[in-house]
PDB file of C-alpha atoms in Angstrom:
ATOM      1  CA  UNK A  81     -34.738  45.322  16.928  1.00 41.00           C
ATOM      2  CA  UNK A  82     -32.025  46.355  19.283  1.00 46.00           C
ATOM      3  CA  UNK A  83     -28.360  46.887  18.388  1.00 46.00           C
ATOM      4  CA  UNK A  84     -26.462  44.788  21.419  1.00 54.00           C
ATOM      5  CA  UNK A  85     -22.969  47.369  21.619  1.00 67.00           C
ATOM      6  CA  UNK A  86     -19.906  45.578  21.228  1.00 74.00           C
ATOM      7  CA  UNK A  87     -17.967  45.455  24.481  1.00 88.00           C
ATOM      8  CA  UNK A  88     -14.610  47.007  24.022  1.00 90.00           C
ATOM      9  CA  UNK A  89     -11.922  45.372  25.780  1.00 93.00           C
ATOM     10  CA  UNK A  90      -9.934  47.819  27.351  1.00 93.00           C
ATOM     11  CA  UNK A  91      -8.192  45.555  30.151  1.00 93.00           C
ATOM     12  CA  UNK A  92      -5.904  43.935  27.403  1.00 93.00           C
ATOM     13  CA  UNK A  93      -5.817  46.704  24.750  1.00 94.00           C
ATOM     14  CA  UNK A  94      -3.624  48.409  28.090  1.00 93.00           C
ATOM     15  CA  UNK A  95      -2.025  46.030  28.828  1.00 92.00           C
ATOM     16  CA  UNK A  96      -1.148  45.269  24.997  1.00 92.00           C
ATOM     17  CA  UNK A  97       0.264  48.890  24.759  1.00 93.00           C
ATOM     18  CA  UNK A  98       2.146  49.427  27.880  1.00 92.00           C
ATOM     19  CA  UNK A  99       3.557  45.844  28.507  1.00 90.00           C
ATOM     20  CA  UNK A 100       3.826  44.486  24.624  1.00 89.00           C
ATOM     21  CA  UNK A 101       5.219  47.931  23.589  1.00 87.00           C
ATOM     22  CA  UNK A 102       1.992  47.814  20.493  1.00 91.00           C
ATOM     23  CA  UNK A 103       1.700  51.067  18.658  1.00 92.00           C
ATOM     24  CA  UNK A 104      -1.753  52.481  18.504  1.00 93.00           C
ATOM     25  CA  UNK A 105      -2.294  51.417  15.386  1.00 92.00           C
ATOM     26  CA  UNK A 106      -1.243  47.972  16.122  1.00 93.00           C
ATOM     27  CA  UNK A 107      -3.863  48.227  18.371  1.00 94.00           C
ATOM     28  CA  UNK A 108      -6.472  49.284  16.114  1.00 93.00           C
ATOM     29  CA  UNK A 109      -5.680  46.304  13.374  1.00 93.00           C
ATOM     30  CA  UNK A 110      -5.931  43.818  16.422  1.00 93.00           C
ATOM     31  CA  UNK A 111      -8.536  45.018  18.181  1.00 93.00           C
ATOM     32  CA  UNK A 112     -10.677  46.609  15.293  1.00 92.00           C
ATOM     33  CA  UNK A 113     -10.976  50.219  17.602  1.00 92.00           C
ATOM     34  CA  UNK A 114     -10.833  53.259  15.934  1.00 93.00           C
ATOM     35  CA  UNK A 115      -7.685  55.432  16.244  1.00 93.00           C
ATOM     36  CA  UNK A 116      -9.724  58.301  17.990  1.00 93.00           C
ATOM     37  CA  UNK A 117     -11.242  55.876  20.835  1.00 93.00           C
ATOM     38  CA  UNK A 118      -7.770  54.449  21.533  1.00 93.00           C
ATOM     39  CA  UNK A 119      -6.183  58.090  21.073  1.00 93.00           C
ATOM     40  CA  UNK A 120      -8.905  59.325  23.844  1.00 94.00           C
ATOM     41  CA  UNK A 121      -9.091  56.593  26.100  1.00 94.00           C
ATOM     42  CA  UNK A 122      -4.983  56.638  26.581  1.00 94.00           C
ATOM     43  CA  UNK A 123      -4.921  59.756  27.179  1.00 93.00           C
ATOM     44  CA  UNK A 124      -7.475  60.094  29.796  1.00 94.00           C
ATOM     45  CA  UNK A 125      -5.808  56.914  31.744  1.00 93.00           C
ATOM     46  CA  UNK A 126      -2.106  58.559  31.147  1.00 93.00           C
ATOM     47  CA  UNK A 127      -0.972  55.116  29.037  1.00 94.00           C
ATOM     48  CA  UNK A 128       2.270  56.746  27.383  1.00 93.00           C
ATOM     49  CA  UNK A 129       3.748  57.584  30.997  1.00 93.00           C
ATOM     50  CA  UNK A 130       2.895  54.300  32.311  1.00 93.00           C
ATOM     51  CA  UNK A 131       4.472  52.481  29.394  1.00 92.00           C
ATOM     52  CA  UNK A 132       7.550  54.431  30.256  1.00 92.00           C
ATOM     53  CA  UNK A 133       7.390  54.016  34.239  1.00 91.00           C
ATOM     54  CA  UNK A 134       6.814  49.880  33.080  1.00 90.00           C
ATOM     55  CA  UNK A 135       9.810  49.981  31.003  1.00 89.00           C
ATOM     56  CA  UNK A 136      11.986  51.892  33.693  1.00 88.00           C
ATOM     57  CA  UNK A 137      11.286  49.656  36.480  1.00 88.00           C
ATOM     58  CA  UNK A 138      11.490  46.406  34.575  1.00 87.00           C
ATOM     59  CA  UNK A 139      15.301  47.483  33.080  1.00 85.00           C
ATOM     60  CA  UNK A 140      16.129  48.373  36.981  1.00 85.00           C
ATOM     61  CA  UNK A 141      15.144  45.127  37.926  1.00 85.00           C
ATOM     62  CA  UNK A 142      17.113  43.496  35.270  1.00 85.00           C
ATOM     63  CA  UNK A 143      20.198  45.239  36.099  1.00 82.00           C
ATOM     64  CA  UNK A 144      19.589  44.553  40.068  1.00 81.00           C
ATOM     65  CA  UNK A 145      18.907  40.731  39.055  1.00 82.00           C
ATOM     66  CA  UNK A 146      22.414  40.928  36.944  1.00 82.00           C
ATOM     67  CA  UNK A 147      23.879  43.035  40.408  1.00 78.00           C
ATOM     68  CA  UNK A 148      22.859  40.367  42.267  1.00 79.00           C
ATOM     69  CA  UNK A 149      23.964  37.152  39.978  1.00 81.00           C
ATOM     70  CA  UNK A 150      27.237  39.000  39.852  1.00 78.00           C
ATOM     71  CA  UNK A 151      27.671  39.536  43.522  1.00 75.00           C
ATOM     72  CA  UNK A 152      27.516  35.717  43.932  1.00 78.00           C
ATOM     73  CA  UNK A 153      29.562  34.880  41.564  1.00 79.00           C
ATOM     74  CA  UNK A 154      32.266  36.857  43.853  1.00 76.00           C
ATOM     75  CA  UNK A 155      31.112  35.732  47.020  1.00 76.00           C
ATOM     76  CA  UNK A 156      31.624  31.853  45.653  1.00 78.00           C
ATOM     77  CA  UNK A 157      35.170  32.967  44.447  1.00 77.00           C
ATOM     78  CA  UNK A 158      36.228  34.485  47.532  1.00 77.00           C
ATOM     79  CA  UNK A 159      35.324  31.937  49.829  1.00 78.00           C
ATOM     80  CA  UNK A 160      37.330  29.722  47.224  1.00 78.00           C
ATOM     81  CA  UNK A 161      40.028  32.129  47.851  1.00 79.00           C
ATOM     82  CA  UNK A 162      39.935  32.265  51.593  1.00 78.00           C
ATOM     83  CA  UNK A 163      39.211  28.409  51.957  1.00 81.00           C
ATOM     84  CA  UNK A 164      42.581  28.041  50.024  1.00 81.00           C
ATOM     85  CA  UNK A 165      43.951  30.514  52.240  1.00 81.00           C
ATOM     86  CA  UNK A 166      43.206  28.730  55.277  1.00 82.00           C
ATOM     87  CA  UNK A 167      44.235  25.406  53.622  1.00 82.00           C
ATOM     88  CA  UNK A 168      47.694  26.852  53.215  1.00 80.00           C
ATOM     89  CA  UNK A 169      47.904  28.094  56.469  1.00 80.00           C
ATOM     90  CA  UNK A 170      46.928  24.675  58.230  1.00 81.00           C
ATOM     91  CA  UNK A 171      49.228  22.586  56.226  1.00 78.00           C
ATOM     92  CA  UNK A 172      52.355  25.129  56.659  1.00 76.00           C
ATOM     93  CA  UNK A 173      51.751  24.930  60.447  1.00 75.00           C
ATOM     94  CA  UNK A 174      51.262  21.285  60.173  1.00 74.00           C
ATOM     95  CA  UNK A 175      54.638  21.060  58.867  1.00 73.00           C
ATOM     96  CA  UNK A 176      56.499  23.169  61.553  1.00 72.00           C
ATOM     97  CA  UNK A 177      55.101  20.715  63.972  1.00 76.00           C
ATOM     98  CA  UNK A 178      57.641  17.980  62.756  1.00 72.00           C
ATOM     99  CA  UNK A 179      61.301  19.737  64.005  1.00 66.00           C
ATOM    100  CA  UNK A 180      63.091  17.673  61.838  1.00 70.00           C
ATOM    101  CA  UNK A 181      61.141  18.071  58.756  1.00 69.00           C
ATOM    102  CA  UNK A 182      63.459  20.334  56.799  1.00 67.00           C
ATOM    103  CA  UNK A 183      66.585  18.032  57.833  1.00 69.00           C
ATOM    104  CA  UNK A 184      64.965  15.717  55.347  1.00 71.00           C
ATOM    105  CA  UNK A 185      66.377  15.204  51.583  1.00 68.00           C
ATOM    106  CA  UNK A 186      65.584  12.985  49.001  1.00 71.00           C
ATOM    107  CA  UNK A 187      69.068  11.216  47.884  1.00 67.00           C
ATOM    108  CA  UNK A 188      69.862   9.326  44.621  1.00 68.00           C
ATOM    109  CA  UNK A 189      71.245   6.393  45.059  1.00 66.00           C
ATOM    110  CA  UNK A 190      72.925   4.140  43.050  1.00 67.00           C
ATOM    111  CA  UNK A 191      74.622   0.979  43.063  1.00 68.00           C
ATOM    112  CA  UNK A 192      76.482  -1.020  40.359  1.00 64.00           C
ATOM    113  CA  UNK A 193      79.276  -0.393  38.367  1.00 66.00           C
ATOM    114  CA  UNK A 194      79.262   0.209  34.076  1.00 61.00           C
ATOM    115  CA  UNK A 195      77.221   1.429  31.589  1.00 65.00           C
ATOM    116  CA  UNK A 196      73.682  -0.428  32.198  1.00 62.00           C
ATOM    117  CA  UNK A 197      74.682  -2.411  34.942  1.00 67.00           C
ATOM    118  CA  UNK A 198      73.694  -0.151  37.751  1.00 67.00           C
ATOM    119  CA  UNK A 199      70.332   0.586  39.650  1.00 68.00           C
ATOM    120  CA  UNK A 200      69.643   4.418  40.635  1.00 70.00           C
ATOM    121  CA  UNK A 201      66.577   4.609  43.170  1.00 71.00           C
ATOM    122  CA  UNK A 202      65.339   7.668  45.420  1.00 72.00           C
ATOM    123  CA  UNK A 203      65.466   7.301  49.680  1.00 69.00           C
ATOM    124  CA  UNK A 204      65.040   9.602  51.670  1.00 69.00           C
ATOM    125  CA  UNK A 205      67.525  10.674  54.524  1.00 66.00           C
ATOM    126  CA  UNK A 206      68.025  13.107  57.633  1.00 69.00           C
ATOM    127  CA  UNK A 207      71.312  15.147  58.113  1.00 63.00           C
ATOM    128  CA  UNK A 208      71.969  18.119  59.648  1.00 65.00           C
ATOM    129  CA  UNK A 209      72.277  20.328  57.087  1.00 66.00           C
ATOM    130  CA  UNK A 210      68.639  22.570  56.922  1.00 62.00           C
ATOM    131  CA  UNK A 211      67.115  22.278  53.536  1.00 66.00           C
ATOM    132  CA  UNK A 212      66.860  26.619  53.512  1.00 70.00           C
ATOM    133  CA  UNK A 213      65.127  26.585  50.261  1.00 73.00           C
ATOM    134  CA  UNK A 214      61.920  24.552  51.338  1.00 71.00           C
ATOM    135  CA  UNK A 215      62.034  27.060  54.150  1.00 72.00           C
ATOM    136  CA  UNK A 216      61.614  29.559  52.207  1.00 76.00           C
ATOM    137  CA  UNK A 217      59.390  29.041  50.063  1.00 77.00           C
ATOM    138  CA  UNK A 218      57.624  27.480  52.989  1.00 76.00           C
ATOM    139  CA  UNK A 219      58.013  31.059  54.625  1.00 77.00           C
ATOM    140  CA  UNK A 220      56.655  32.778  51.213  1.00 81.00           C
ATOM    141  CA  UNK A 221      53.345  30.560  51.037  1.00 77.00           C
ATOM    142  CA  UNK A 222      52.638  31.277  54.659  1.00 77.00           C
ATOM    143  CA  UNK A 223      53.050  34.941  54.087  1.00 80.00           C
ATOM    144  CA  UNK A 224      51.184  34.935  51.019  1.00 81.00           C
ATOM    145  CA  UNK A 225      48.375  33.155  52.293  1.00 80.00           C
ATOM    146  CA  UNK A 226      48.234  35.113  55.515  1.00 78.00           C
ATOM    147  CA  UNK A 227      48.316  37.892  53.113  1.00 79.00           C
ATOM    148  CA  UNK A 228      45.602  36.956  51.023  1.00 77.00           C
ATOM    149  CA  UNK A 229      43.074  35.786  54.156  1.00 76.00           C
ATOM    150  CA  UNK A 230      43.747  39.249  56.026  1.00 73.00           C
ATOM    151  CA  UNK A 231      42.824  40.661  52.380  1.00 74.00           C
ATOM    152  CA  UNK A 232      39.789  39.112  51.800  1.00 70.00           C
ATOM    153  CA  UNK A 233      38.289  39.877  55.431  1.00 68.00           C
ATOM    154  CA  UNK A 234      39.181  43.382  55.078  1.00 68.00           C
ATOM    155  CA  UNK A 235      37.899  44.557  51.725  1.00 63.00           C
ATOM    156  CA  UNK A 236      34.207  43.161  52.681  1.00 58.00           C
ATOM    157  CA  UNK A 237      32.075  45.941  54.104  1.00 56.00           C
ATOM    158  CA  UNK A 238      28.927  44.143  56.703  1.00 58.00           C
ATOM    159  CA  UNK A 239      26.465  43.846  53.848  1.00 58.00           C
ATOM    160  CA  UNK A 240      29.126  41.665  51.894  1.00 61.00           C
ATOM    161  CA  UNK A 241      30.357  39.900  55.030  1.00 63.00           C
ATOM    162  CA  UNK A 242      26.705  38.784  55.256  1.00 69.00           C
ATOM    163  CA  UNK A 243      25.898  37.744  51.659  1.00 67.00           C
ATOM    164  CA  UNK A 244      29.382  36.034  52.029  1.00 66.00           C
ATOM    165  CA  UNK A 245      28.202  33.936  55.157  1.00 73.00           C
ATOM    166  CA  UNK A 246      24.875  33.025  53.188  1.00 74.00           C
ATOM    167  CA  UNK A 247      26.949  31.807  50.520  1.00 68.00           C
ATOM    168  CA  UNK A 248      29.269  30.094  52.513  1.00 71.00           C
ATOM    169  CA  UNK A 249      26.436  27.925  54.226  1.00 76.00           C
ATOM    170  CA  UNK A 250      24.931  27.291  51.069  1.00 70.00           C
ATOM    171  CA  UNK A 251      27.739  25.912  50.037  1.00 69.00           C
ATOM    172  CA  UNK A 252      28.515  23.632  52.934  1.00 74.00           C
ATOM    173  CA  UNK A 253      24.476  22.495  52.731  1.00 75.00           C
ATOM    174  CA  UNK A 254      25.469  21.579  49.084  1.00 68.00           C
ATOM    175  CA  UNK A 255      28.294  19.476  49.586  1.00 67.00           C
ATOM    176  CA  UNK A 256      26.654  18.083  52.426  1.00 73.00           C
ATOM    177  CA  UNK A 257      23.562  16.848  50.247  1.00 71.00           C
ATOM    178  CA  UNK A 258      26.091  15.651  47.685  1.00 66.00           C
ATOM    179  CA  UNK A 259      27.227  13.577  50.507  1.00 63.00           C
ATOM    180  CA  UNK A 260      31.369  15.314  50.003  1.00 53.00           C
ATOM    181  CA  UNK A 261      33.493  15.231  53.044  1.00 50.00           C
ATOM    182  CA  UNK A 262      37.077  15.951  53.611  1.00 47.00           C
ATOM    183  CA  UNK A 263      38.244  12.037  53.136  1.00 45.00           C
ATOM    184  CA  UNK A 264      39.305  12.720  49.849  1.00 43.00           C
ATOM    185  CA  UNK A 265      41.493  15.561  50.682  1.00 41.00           C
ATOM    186  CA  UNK A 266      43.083  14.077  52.903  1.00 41.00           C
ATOM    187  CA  UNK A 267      43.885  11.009  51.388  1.00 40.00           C
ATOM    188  CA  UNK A 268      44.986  12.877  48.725  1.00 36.00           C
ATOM    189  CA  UNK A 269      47.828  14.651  50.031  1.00 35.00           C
ATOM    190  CA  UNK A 270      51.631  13.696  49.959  1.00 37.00           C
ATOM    191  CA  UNK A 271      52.009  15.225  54.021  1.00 37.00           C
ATOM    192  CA  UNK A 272      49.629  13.231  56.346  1.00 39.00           C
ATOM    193  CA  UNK A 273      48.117  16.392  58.252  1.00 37.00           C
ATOM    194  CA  UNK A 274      46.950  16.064  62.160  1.00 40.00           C
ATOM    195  CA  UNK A 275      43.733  16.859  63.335  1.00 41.00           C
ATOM    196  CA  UNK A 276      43.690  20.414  64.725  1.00 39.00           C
ATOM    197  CA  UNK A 277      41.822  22.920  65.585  1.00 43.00           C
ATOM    198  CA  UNK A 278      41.281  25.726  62.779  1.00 46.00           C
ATOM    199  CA  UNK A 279      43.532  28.236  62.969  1.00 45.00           C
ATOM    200  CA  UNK A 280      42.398  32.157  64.164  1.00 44.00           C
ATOM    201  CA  UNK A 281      45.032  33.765  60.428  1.00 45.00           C
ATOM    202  CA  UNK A 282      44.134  36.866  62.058  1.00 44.00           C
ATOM    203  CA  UNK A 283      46.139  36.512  65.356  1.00 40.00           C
ATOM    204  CA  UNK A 284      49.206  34.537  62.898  1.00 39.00           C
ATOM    205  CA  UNK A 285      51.859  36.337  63.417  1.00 41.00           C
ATOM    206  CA  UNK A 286      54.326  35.627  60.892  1.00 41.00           C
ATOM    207  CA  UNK A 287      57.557  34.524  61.164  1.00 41.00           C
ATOM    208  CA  UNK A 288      60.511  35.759  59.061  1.00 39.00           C
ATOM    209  CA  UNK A 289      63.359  33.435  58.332  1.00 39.00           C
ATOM    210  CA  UNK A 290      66.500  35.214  58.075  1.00 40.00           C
ATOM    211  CA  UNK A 291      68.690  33.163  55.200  1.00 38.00           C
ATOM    212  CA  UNK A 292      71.547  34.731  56.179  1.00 42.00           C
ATOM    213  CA  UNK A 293      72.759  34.208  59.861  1.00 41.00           C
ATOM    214  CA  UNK A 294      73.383  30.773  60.515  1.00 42.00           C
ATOM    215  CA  UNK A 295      71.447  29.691  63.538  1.00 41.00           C
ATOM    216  CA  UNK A 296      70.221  26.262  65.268  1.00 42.00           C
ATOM    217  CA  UNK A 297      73.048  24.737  66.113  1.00 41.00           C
ATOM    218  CA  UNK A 298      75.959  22.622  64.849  1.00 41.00           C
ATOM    219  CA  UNK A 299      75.682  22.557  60.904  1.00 40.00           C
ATOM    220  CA  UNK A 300      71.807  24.281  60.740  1.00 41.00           C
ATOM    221  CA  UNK A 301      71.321  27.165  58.664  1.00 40.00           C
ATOM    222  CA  UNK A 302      68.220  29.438  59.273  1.00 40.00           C
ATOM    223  CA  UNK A 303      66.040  29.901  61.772  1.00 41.00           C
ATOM    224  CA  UNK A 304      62.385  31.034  62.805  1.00 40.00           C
ATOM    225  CA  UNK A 305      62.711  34.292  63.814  1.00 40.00           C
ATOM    226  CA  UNK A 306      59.906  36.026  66.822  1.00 39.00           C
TER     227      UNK A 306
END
């Protein structure tokens, strides 16, 4: 009668040890192979070293996979940043279209005479006296968006400017999908923006409002300064 040999396999006992991190002696209880055979055979096929080469590349591909998730994360909050940028920019040109626009102030006005027998409501009015403060912080927003736009394109070497652009599109194909437009935005603001075309913030040059030399004409303080 002939003894059939038992066929040892060796495919998974690897794979067990190099991938599954088993011990050779783990190995031996699972597999029922004597310490020697498993001792030999990993030797001869050089398992130890490509356990370790496994184990090398697999923690280099986590921390490129964690690079990577990272890198978007930033490239979604610039282009948050810069869109906000740009949305500052737009609306403080928007309002220097309107000449009169800082000539405007909100008044309180009241009628009636005696303790609880008057009415107090809010109107608006034009005079000729420049509202400087809305200027500048009008002036400060501009700058500080200009500021932060300039910022954001400079710091990005090519490969970022390109993962940026990816991002960016992804993000317009999302909102397109989701069916979001710009209606709400603009229904949404207090100013009633034109249409215009999208401004180049690189070739802004800023103005500087100088609070302290009265300029305009009769009873205007402040002035946009080239």
């Amino acid at each position: 009668m002939t003894i059939e040999k038992r066929k040892i396999p060796w495919t998974k006992i690897k794979t067990d040890f190099i991938k599954n991190n088993l011990s050779y002696r783990d190995l031996q209880k699972k597999y029922g192979v004597s310490l020697y055979s498993i001792g030999q055979r990993g030797k001869k096929e050089n398992w130890v070293e490509l356990r370790a080469d496994y184990h090398n590349k697999t923690f280099t591909k986590a921390i490129q996979k964690a690079q990577e998730k990272q890198s978007e994360k930033m490239a979604e909050e610039m282009i948050l940043a810069d869109q906000a940028a740009a949305a500052i920019i737009r609306l403080a040109n928007s309002i220097l279209q309107d000449p009169k626009q800082f000539n405007r102030h909100i008044v309180k006005l009241r009628t009636g005479y005696g303790k609880g027998n008057f009415d107090e409501r809010l109107i608006e009015e034009e005079f000729d006296t420049v509202d400087t403060r809305r200027l500048k912080d009008l002036a400060a927003g501009l700058e500080a968006a200009t500021r932060l736009s300039r910022t954001i394109k400079g710091i990005l070497d090519e490969e970022a400017k390109q993962r940026l652009q990816i991002e960016r599109e992804k993000l317009e194909i999302a909102r397109k999908s989701a069916g979001i437009g710009n209606e709400d935005e603009e229904e949404s603001g207090i100013i009633e923006i034109p249409a215009m075309a999208e401004p180049d913030e690189d070739a802004i040059e800023l103005g500087i409002l100088d609070m302290d030399v009265p300029q305009g004409g009769p009873g205007r303080k402040g002035q946009w300064l080239k």
